[in-house]
mmCIF file of C-alpha atoms in Angstrom:
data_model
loop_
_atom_site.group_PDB
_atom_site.id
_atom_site.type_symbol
_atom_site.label_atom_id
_atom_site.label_comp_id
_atom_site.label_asym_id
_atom_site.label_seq_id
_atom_site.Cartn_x
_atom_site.Cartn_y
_atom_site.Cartn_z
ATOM 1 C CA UNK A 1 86.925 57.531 70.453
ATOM 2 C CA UNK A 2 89.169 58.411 73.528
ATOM 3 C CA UNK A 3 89.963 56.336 76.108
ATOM 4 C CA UNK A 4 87.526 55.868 78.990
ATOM 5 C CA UNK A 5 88.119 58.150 82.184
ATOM 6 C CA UNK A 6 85.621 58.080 85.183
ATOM 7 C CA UNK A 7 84.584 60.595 87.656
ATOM 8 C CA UNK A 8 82.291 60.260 90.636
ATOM 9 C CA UNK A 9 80.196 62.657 92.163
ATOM 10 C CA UNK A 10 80.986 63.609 95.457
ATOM 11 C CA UNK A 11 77.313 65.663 97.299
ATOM 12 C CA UNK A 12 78.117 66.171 101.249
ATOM 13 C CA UNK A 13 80.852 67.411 103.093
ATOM 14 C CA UNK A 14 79.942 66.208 106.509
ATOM 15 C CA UNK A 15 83.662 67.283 107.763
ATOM 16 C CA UNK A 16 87.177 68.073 106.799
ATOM 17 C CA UNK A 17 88.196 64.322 108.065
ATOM 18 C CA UNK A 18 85.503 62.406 106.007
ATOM 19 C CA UNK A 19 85.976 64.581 102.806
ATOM 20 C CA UNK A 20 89.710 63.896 102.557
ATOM 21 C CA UNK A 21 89.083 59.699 103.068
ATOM 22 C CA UNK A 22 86.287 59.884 100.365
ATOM 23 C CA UNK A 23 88.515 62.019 97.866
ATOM 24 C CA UNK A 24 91.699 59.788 99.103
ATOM 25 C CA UNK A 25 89.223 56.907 98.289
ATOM 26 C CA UNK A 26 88.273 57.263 94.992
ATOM 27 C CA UNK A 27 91.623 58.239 93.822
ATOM 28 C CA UNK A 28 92.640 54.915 95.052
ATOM 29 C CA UNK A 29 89.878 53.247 93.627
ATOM 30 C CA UNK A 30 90.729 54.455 89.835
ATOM 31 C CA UNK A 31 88.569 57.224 89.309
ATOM 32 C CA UNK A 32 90.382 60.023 87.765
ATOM 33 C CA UNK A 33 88.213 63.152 89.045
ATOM 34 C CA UNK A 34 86.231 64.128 91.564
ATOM 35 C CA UNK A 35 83.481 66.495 90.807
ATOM 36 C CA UNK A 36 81.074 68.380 92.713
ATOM 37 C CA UNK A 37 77.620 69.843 91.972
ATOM 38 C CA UNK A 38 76.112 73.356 92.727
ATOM 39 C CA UNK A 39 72.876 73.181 94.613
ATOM 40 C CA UNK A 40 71.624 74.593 98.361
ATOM 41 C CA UNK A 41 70.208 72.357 100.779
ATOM 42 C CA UNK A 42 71.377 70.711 103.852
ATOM 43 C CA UNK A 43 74.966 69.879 104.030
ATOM 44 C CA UNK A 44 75.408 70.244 100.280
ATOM 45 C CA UNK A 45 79.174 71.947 99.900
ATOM 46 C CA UNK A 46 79.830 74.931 98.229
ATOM 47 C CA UNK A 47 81.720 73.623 95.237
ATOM 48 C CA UNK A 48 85.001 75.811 94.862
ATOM 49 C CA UNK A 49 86.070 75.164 98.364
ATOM 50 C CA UNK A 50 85.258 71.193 98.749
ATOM 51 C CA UNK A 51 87.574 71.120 95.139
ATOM 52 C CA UNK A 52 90.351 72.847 96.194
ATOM 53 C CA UNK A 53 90.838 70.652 99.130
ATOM 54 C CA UNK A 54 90.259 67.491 97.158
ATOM 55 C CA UNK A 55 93.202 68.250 95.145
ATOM 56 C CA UNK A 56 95.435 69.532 97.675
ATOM 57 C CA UNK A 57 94.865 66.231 99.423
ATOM 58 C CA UNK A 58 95.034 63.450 96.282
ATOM 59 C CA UNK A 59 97.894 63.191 93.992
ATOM 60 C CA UNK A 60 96.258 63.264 90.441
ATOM 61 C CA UNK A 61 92.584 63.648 90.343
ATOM 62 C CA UNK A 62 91.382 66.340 88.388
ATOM 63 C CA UNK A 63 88.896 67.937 89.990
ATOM 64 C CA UNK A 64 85.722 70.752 89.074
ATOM 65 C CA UNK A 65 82.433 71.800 89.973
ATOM 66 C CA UNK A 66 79.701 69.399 87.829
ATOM 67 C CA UNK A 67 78.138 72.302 87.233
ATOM 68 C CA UNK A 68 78.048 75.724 88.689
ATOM 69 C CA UNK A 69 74.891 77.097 88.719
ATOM 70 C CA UNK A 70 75.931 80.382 86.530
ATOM 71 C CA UNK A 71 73.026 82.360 86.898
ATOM 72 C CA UNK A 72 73.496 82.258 90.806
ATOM 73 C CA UNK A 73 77.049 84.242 90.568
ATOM 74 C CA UNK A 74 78.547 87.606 89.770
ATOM 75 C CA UNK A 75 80.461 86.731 86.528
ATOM 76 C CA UNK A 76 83.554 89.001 88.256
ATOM 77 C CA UNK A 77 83.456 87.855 91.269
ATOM 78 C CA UNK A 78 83.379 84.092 90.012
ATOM 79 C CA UNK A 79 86.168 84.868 87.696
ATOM 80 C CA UNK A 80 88.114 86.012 91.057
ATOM 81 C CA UNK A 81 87.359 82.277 92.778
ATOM 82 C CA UNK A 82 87.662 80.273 89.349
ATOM 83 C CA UNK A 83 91.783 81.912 88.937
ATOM 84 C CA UNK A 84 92.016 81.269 93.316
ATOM 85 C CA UNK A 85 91.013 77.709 92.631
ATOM 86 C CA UNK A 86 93.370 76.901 89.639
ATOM 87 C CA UNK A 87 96.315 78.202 91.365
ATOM 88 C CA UNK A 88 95.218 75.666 94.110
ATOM 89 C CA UNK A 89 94.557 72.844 92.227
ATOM 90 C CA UNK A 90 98.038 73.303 90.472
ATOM 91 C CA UNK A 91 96.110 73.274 87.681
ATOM 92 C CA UNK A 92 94.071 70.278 87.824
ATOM 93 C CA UNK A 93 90.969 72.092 87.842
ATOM 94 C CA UNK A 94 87.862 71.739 85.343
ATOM 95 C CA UNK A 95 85.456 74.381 84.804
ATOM 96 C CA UNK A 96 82.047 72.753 84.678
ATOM 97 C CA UNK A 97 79.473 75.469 83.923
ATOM 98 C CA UNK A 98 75.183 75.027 83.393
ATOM 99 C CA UNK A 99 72.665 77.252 83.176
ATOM 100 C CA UNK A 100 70.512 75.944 86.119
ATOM 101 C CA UNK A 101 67.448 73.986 86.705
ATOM 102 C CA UNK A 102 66.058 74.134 89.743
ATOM 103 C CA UNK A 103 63.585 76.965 90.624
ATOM 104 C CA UNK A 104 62.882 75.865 93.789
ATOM 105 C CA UNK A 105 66.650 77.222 94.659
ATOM 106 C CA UNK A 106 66.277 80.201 93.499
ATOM 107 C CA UNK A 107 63.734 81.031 95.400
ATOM 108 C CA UNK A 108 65.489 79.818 98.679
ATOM 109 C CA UNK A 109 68.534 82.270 97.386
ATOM 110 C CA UNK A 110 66.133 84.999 96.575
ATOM 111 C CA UNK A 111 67.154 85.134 93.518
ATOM 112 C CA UNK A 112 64.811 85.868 90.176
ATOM 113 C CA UNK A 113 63.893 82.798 88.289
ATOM 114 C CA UNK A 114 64.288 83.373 84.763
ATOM 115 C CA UNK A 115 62.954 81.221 81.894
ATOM 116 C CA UNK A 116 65.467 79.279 79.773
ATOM 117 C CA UNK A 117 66.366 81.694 76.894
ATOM 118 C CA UNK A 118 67.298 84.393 79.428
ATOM 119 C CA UNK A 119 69.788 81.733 81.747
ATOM 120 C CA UNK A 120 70.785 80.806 79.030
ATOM 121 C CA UNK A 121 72.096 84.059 77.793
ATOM 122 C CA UNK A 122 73.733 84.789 81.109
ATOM 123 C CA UNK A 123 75.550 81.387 80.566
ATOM 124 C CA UNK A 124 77.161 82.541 77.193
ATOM 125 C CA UNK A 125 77.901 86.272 78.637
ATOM 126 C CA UNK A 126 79.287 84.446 81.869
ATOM 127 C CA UNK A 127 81.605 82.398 79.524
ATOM 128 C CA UNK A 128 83.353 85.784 77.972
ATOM 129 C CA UNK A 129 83.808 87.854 80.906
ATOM 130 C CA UNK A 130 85.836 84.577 82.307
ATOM 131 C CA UNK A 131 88.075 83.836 80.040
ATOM 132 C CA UNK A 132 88.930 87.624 78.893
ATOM 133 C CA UNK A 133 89.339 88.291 83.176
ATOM 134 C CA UNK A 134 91.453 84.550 83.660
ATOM 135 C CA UNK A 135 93.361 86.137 80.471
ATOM 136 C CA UNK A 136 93.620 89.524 82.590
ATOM 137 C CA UNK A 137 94.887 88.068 85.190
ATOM 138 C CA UNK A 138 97.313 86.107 83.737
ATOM 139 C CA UNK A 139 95.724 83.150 84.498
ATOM 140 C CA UNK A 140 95.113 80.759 81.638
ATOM 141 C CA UNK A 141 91.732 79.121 81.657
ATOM 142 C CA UNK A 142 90.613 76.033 82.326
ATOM 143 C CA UNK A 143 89.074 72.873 80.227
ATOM 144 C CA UNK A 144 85.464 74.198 80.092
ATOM 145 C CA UNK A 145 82.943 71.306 80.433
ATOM 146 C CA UNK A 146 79.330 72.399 79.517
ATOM 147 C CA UNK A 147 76.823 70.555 80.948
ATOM 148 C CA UNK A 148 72.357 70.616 79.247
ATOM 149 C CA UNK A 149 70.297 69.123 77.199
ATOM 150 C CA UNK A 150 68.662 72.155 75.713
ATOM 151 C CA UNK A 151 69.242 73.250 72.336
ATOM 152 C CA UNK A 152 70.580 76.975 73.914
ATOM 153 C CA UNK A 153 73.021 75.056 76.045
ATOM 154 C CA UNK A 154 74.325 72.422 73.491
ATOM 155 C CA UNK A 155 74.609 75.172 71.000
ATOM 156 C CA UNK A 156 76.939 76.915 73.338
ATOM 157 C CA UNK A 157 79.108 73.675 73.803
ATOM 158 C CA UNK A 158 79.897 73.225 70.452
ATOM 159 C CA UNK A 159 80.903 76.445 70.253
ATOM 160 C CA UNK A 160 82.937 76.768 73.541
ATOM 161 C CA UNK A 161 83.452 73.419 75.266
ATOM 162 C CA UNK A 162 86.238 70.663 75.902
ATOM 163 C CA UNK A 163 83.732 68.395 77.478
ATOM 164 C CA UNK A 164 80.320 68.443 76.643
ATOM 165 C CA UNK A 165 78.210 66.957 79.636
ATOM 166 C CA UNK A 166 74.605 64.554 79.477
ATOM 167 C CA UNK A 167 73.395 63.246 81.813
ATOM 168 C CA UNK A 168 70.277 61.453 79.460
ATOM 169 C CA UNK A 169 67.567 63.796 81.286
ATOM 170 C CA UNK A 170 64.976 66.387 80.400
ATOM 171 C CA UNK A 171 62.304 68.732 81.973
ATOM 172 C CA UNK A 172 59.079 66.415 82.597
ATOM 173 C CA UNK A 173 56.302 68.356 80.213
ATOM 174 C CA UNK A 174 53.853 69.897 82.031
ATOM 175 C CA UNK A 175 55.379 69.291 85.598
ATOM 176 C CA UNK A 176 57.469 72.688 88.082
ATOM 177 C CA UNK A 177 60.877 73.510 86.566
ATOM 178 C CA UNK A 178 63.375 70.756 87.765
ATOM 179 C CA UNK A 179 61.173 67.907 88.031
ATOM 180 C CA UNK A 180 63.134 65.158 85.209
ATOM 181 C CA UNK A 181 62.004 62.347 82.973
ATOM 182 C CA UNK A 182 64.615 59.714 81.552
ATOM 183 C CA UNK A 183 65.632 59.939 78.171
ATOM 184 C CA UNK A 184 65.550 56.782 76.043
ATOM 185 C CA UNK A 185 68.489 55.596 73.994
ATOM 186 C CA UNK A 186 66.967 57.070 70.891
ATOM 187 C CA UNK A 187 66.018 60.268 72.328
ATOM 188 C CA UNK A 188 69.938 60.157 73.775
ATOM 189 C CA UNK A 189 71.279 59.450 70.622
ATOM 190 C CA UNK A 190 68.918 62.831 68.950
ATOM 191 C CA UNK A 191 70.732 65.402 71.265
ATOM 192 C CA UNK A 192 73.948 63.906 70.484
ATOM 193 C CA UNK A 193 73.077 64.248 66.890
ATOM 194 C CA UNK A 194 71.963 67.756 67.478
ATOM 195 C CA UNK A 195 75.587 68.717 69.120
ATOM 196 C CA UNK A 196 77.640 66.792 66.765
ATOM 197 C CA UNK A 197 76.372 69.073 63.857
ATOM 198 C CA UNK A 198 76.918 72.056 65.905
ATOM 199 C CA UNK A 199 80.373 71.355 66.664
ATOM 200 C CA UNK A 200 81.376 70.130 63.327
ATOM 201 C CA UNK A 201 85.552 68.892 63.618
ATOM 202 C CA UNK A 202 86.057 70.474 66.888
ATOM 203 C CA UNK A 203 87.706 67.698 69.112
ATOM 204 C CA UNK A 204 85.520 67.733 72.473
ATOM 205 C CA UNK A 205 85.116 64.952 75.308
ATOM 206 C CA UNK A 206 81.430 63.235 76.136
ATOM 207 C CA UNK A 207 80.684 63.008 79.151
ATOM 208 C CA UNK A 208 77.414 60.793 80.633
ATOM 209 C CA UNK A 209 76.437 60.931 84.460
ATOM 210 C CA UNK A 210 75.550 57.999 84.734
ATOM 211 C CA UNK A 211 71.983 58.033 87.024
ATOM 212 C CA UNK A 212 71.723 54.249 88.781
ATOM 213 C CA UNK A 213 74.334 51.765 88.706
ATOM 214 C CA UNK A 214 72.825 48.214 89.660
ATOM 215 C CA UNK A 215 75.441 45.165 90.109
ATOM 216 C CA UNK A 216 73.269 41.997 89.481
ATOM 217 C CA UNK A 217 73.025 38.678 87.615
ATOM 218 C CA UNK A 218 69.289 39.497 86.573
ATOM 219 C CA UNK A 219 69.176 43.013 84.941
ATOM 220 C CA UNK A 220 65.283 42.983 83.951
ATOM 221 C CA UNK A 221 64.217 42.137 87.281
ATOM 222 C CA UNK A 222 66.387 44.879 88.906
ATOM 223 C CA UNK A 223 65.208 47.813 86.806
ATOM 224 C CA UNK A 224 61.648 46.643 87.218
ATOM 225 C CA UNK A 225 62.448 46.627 91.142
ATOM 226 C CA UNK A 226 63.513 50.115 90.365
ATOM 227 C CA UNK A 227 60.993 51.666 87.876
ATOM 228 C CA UNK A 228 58.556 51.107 90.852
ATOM 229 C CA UNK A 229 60.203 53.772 92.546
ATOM 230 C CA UNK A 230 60.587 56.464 89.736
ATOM 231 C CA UNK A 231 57.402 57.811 90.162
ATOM 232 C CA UNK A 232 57.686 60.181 86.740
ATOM 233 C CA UNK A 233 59.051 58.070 84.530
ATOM 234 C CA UNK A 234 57.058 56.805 81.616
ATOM 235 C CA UNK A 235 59.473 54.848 79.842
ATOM 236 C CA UNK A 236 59.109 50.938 80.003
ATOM 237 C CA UNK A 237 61.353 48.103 81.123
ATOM 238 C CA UNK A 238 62.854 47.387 77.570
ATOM 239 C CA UNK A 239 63.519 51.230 77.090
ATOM 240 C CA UNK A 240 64.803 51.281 80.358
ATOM 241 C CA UNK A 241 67.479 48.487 79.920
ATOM 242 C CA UNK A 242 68.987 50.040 77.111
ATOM 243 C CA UNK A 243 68.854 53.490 78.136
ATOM 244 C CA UNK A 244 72.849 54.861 78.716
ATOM 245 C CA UNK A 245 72.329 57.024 81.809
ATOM 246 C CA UNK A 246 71.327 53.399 83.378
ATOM 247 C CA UNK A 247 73.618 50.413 83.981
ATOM 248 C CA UNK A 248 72.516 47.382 85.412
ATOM 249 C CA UNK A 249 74.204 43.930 85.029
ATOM 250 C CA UNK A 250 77.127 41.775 85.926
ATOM 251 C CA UNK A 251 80.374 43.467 86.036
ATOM 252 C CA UNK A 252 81.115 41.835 82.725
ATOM 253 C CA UNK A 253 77.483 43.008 81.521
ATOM 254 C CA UNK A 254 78.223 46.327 82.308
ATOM 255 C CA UNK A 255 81.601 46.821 80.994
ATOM 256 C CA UNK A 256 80.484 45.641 77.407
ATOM 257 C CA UNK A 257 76.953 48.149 77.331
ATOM 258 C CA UNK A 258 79.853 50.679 78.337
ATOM 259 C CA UNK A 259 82.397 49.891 75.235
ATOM 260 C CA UNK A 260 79.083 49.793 72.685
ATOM 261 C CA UNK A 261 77.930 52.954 74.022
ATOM 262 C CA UNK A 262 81.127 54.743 73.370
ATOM 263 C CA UNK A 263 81.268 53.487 70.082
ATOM 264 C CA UNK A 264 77.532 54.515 69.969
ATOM 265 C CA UNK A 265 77.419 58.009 71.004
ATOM 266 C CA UNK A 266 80.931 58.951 72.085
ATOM 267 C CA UNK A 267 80.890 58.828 75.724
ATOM 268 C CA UNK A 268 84.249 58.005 77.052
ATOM 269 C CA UNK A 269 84.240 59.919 79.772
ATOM 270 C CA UNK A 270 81.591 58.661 83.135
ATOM 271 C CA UNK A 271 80.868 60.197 85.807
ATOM 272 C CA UNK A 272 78.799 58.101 88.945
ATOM 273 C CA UNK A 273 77.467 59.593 91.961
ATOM 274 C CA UNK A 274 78.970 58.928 95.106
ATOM 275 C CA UNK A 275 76.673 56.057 96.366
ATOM 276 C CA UNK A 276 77.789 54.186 93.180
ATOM 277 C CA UNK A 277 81.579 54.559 94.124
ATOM 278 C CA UNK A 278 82.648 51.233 95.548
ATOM 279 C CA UNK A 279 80.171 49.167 93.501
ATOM 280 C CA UNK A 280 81.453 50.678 90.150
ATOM 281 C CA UNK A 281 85.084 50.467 90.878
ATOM 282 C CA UNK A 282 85.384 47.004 89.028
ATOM 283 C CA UNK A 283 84.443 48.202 86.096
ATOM 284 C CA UNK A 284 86.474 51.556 86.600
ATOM 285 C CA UNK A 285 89.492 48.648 86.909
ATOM 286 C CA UNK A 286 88.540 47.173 84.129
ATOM 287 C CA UNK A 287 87.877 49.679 81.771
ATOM 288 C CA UNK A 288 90.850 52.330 82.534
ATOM 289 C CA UNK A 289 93.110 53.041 79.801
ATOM 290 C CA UNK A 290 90.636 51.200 76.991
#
């Protein structure tokens, strides 16, 4: 198991002042990237741009998109911005990649919703025609992370990945394309199992976005405060607590569900989303280079 390394998940760029405190933040705070993810709506930042400023203005964070939405892009023309972006990031960048979600964006881009298979495909095409234009180019590519939970995309990871990406979430059965239910630890633990025996000895980083981080001294009654506002969900309370997209507890509390779970599925590597950021830099402290 490596050595933990956290990342937080940065969604708004309100302005160019405010972007370089948060980035300037969490570098100070421990975390050791800053990522960004890939969706439309109001002030979210087009990822590229909002990275290459992040590293120009921090000292060591790696940074990278978590994940471009591949089927929105020209596979050339993102090849062009992916080489612009590593010579920026003097070559601190990773290339986070997915094969999208989210129909509802799709059709605010006017773009041609797809089913899985077929985004899929463009996903593993996409991957090619980067790395033999970055090789072009002269530019030499960057630590892929591949981010799913489908069998398509995990199959691709093990295949092509440095950092394979969960984030303990699925398609809700029966409910629009993009609308999630929580995974439990055992369904967690069967997709892990399912890319583990794809990948076979290939050496390749977990990472887990985490999705609720809860500092308290009574962890039950905070996720049943919670669970009344998931209205989707359908696992219980004691599925809940031990589920490893979710941390609630003490600082201490957390900290130790964080060392068994990397000795349970692998994940050493943790990404939080920016409202998490302050709360969750104790046990970024505490945890760094364990």
């Amino acid at each position: 198991m490596g050595n933990f390394k956290f990342g937080v998940s940065l969604r708004a760029v309100e302005g160019s002042t405010q972007w370089i405190a948060k980035c300037r933040r969490a570098e100070e705070l421990g975390y050791r990237a800053v990522t960004v993810p890939d969706h439309l709506g109001e002030r979210c930042p087009a990822p590229l741009p909002a990275l290459a400023v992040a590293a120009a203005v921090t000292e060591h964070l790696r940074v990278g998109p978590l994940v471009m939405n591949v089927p929105f892009y020209n596979a050339s023309l993102l090849a062009r911005d992916v080489a612009t972006t590593i010579r920026l990031t003097g070559d601190r960048f990773d290339l986070g990649l997915g094969a999208g979600h989210m129909k509802s964006e799709f059709d605010e881009a006017g773009l041609p919703w797809q089913r899985a298979s077929m985004r899929i495909s463009i996903l593993d095409k996409t991957i090619t025609e980067l790395n033999r234009r970055l090789v072009e180019d002269g530019t030499t590519p960057p630590p892929l992370l591949l981010a799913g939970n489908s069998d398509g995309v995990l199959e691709l990871a093990a295949k092509h990945a440095d950092i394979v990406g969960f984030a303990g979430m699925r398609q809700a059965a029966g409910q629009s394309p993009g609308t999630f239910q929580l995974d439990d630890a055992e369904a967690v633990d069967e997709r892990v199992a399912f890319f583990r025996s794809r990948a076979g000895d290939r050496e390749v980083e977990y990472n887990m976005l985490i999705q609720k981080v809860e500092i308290t001294e009574d962890r039950r009654a905070a996720v049943e405060a919670w669970q009344d506002s998931i209205p989707q969900d359908i696992l219980d309370t004691d599925r809940l607590l031990e589920a490893p997209q979710l941390l609630f507890g003490t600082v201490e509390e957390i900290t130790a569900q964080l060392v068994a779970r990397r000795e349970r599925y692998g994940f050493s590597y943790i990404s939080v989303f920016e409202p998490e950021m302050e709360k969750f830099a104790p046990i970024v402290q505490a945890l760094s280079g364990t």
